[in-house]
Coordinates of C-alpha atoms in Angstrom, one line a residue:
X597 CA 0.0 0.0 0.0
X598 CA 2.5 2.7 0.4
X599 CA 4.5 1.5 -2.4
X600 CA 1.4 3.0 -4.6
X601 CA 0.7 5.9 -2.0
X602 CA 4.0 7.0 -2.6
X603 CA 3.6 7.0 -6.3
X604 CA 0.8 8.9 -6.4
X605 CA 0.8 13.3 -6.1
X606 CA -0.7 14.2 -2.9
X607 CA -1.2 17.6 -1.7
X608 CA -1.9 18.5 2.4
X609 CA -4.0 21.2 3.0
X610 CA -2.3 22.6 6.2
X611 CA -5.4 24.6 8.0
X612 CA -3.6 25.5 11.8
X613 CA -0.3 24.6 13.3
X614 CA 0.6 22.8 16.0
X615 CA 4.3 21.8 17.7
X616 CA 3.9 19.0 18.8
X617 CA 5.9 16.2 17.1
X618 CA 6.7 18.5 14.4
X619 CA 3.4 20.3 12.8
X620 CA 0.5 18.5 11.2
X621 CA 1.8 17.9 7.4
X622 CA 4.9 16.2 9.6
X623 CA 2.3 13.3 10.9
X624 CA 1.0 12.7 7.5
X625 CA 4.7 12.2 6.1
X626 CA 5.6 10.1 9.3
X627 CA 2.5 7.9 8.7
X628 CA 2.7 7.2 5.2
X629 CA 6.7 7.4 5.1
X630 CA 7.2 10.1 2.3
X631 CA 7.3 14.3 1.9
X632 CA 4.3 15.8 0.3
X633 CA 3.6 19.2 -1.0
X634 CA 1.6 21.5 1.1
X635 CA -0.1 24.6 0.9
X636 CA -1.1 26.9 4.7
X637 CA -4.7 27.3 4.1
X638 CA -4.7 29.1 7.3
X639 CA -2.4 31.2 6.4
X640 CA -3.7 32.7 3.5
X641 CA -2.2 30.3 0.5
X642 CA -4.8 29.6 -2.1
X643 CA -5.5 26.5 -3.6
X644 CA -5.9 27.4 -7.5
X645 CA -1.9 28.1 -7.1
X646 CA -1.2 24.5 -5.8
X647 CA -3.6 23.0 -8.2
X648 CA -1.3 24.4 -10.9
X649 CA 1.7 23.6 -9.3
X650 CA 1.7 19.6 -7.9
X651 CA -1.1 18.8 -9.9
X652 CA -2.1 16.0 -7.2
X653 CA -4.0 12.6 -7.4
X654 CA -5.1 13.2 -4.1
X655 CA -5.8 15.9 -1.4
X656 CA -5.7 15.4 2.4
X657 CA -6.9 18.5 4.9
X658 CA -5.6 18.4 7.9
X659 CA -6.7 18.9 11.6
X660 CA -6.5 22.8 13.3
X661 CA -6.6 24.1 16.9
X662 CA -9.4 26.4 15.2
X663 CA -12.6 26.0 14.6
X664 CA -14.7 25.5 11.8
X665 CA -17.5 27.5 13.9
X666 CA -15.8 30.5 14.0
X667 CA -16.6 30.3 9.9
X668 CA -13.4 32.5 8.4
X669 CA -13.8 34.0 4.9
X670 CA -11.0 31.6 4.1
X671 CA -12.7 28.4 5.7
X672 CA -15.6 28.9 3.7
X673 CA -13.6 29.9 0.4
X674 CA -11.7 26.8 1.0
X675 CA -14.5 24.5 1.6
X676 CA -16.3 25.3 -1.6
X677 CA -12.6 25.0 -3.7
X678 CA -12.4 21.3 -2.1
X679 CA -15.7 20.7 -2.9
X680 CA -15.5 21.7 -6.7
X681 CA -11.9 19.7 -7.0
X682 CA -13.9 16.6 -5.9
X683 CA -16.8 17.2 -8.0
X684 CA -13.8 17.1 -10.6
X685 CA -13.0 13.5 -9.7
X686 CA -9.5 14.4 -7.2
X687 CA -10.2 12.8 -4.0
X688 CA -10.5 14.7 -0.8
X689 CA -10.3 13.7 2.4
X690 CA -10.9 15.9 5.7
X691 CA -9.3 15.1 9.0
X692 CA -10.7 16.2 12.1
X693 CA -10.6 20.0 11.2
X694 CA -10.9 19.4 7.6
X695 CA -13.6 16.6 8.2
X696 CA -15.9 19.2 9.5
X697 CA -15.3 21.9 6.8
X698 CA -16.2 19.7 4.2
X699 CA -19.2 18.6 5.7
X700 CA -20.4 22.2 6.8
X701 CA -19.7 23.1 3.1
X702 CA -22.0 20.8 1.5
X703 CA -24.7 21.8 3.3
X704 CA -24.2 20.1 6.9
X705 CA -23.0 22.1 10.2
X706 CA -20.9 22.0 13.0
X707 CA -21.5 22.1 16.7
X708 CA -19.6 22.0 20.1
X709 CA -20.2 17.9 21.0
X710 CA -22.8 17.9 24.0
X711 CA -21.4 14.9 25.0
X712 CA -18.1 16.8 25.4
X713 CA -14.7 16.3 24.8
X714 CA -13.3 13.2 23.1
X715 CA -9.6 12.7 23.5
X716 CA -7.3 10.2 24.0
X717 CA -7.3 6.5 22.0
X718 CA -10.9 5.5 21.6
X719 CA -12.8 2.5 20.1
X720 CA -15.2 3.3 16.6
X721 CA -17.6 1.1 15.3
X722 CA -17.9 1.0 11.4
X723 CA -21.3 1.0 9.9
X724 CA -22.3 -1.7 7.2
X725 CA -21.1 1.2 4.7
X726 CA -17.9 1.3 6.3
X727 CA -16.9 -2.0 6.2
X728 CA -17.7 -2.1 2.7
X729 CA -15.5 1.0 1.9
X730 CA -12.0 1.6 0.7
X731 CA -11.3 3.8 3.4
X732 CA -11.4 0.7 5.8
X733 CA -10.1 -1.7 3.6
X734 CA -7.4 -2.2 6.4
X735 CA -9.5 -3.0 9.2
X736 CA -9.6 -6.5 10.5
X737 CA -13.2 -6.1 12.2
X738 CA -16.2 -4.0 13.0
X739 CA -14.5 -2.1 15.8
X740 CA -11.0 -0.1 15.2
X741 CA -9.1 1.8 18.2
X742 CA -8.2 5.5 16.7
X743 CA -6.3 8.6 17.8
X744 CA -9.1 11.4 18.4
X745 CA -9.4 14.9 20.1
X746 CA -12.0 17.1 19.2
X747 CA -14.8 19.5 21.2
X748 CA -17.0 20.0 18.1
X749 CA -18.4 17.7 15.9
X750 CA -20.2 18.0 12.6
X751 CA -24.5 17.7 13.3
X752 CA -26.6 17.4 11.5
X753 CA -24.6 15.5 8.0
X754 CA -25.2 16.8 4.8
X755 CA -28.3 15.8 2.8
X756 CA -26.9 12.5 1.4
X757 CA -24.0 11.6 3.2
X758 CA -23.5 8.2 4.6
X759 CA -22.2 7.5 8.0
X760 CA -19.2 5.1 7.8
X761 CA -18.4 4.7 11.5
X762 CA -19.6 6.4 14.9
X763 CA -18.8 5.7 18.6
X764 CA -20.9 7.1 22.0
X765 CA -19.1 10.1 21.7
X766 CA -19.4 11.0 18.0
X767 CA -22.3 9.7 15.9
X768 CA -20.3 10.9 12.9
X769 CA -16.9 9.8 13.3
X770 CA -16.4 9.0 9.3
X771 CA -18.9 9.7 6.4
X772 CA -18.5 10.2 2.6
X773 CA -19.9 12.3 0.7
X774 CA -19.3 11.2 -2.6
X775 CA -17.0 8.7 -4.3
X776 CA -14.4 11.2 -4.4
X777 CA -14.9 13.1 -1.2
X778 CA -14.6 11.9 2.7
X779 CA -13.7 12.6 6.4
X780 CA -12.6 11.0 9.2
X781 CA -13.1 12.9 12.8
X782 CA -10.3 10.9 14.5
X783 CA -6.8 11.2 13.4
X784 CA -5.8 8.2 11.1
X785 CA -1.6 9.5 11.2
X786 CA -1.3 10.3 14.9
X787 CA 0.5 6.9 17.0
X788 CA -0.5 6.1 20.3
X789 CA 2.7 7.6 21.8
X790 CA 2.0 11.3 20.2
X791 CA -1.6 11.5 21.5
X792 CA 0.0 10.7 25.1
X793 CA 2.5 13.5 25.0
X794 CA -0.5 15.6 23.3
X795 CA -2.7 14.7 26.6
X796 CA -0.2 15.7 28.7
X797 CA 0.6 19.1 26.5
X798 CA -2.8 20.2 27.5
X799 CA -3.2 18.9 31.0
X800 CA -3.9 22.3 32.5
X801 CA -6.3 22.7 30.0
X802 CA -8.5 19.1 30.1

């Protein structure tokens, strides 16, 4: 598998920063074991430019100590631009962060969770759709354990979505939208060993 990752263009779209382990791009590259190009969103870099530029095969958005709620010209620019590069048949997919702009974009919203904070390593269950998707082609069962921290969470989905896994916690913990477009909540590229030292960043805080 990361043979053919590695082989194919993928742009991050970097939407905060964080120093923890590096920054968010850094986790990606760590997890799937090569550099990719990046543009900072959240820093005022456009899309359209890195379009040109990498040409890519594949688009991830990353997670951001922001929030989606606060709904920044350049969130809701962004959203719509990731939406129309789907549309065009480049897939997308939103993590944490970037899972809730997409989904606020097409036409869902996003909330502060009233069941509160989820952070740490917690257990998902996939839906029938989930099992039955590419984006879980690695799991061995219904039930994965994932890195996650998040206060808000995306309610209601968009008209048409599907719900490809959900805990207590988080009833949309993965969806897609279309075939070319998805987002995952938790954080697929953070180790068990980051989101300790990442708990105990913010202890004064939890």
């Amino acid at each position: 598998m990361q043979s053919r990752l590695s082989i194919a263009r993928l742009l991050i779209v970097q939407t905060g920063s964080t120093h923890l382990h590096g920054d968010y791009p850094r986790w990606f590259e760590r997890a799937l074991g090569f550099e990719m190009p990046l543009i900072r969103a959240h820093a005022g870099e456009r899309l359209g430019s890195a379009l040109d530029r990498v040409r890519p095969q594949g688009i991830i958005v990353t997670g951001s100590p922001l929030s989606v709620i606060e709904k920044a010209s350049w969130m809701l620019e962004l959203g719509d631009d990731l939406l129309r590069v789907g549309a065009r048949g480049t897939p997308v997919l939103g993590v944490c962060f970037g899972h809730q702009l997409l989904a606020r974009a097409a036409g869902g919203d996003v909330v502060q969770n009233p069941r509160g904070r989820e952070i740490g390593t917690v257990r998902v269950q996939l839906t029938e759709a989930g099992r039955k998707d590419v984006l879980f082609a690695w799991a061995r069962g219904p039930e994965i354990e994932v890195q996650a921290t998040h206060v808000d969470a995306v309610d209601p989905l968009p008209a048409g979505a599907t719900v490809l896994a959900s805990n207590e916690n988080t009833a949309a913990q993965a969806y897609r939208l279309s075939e070319t477009v998805a987002g995952v909540q938790f954080h697929p590229e953070l180790w068990a060993a980051a989101m300790r030292d990442l708990i105990l960043s913010r202890r004064d805080k939890l």
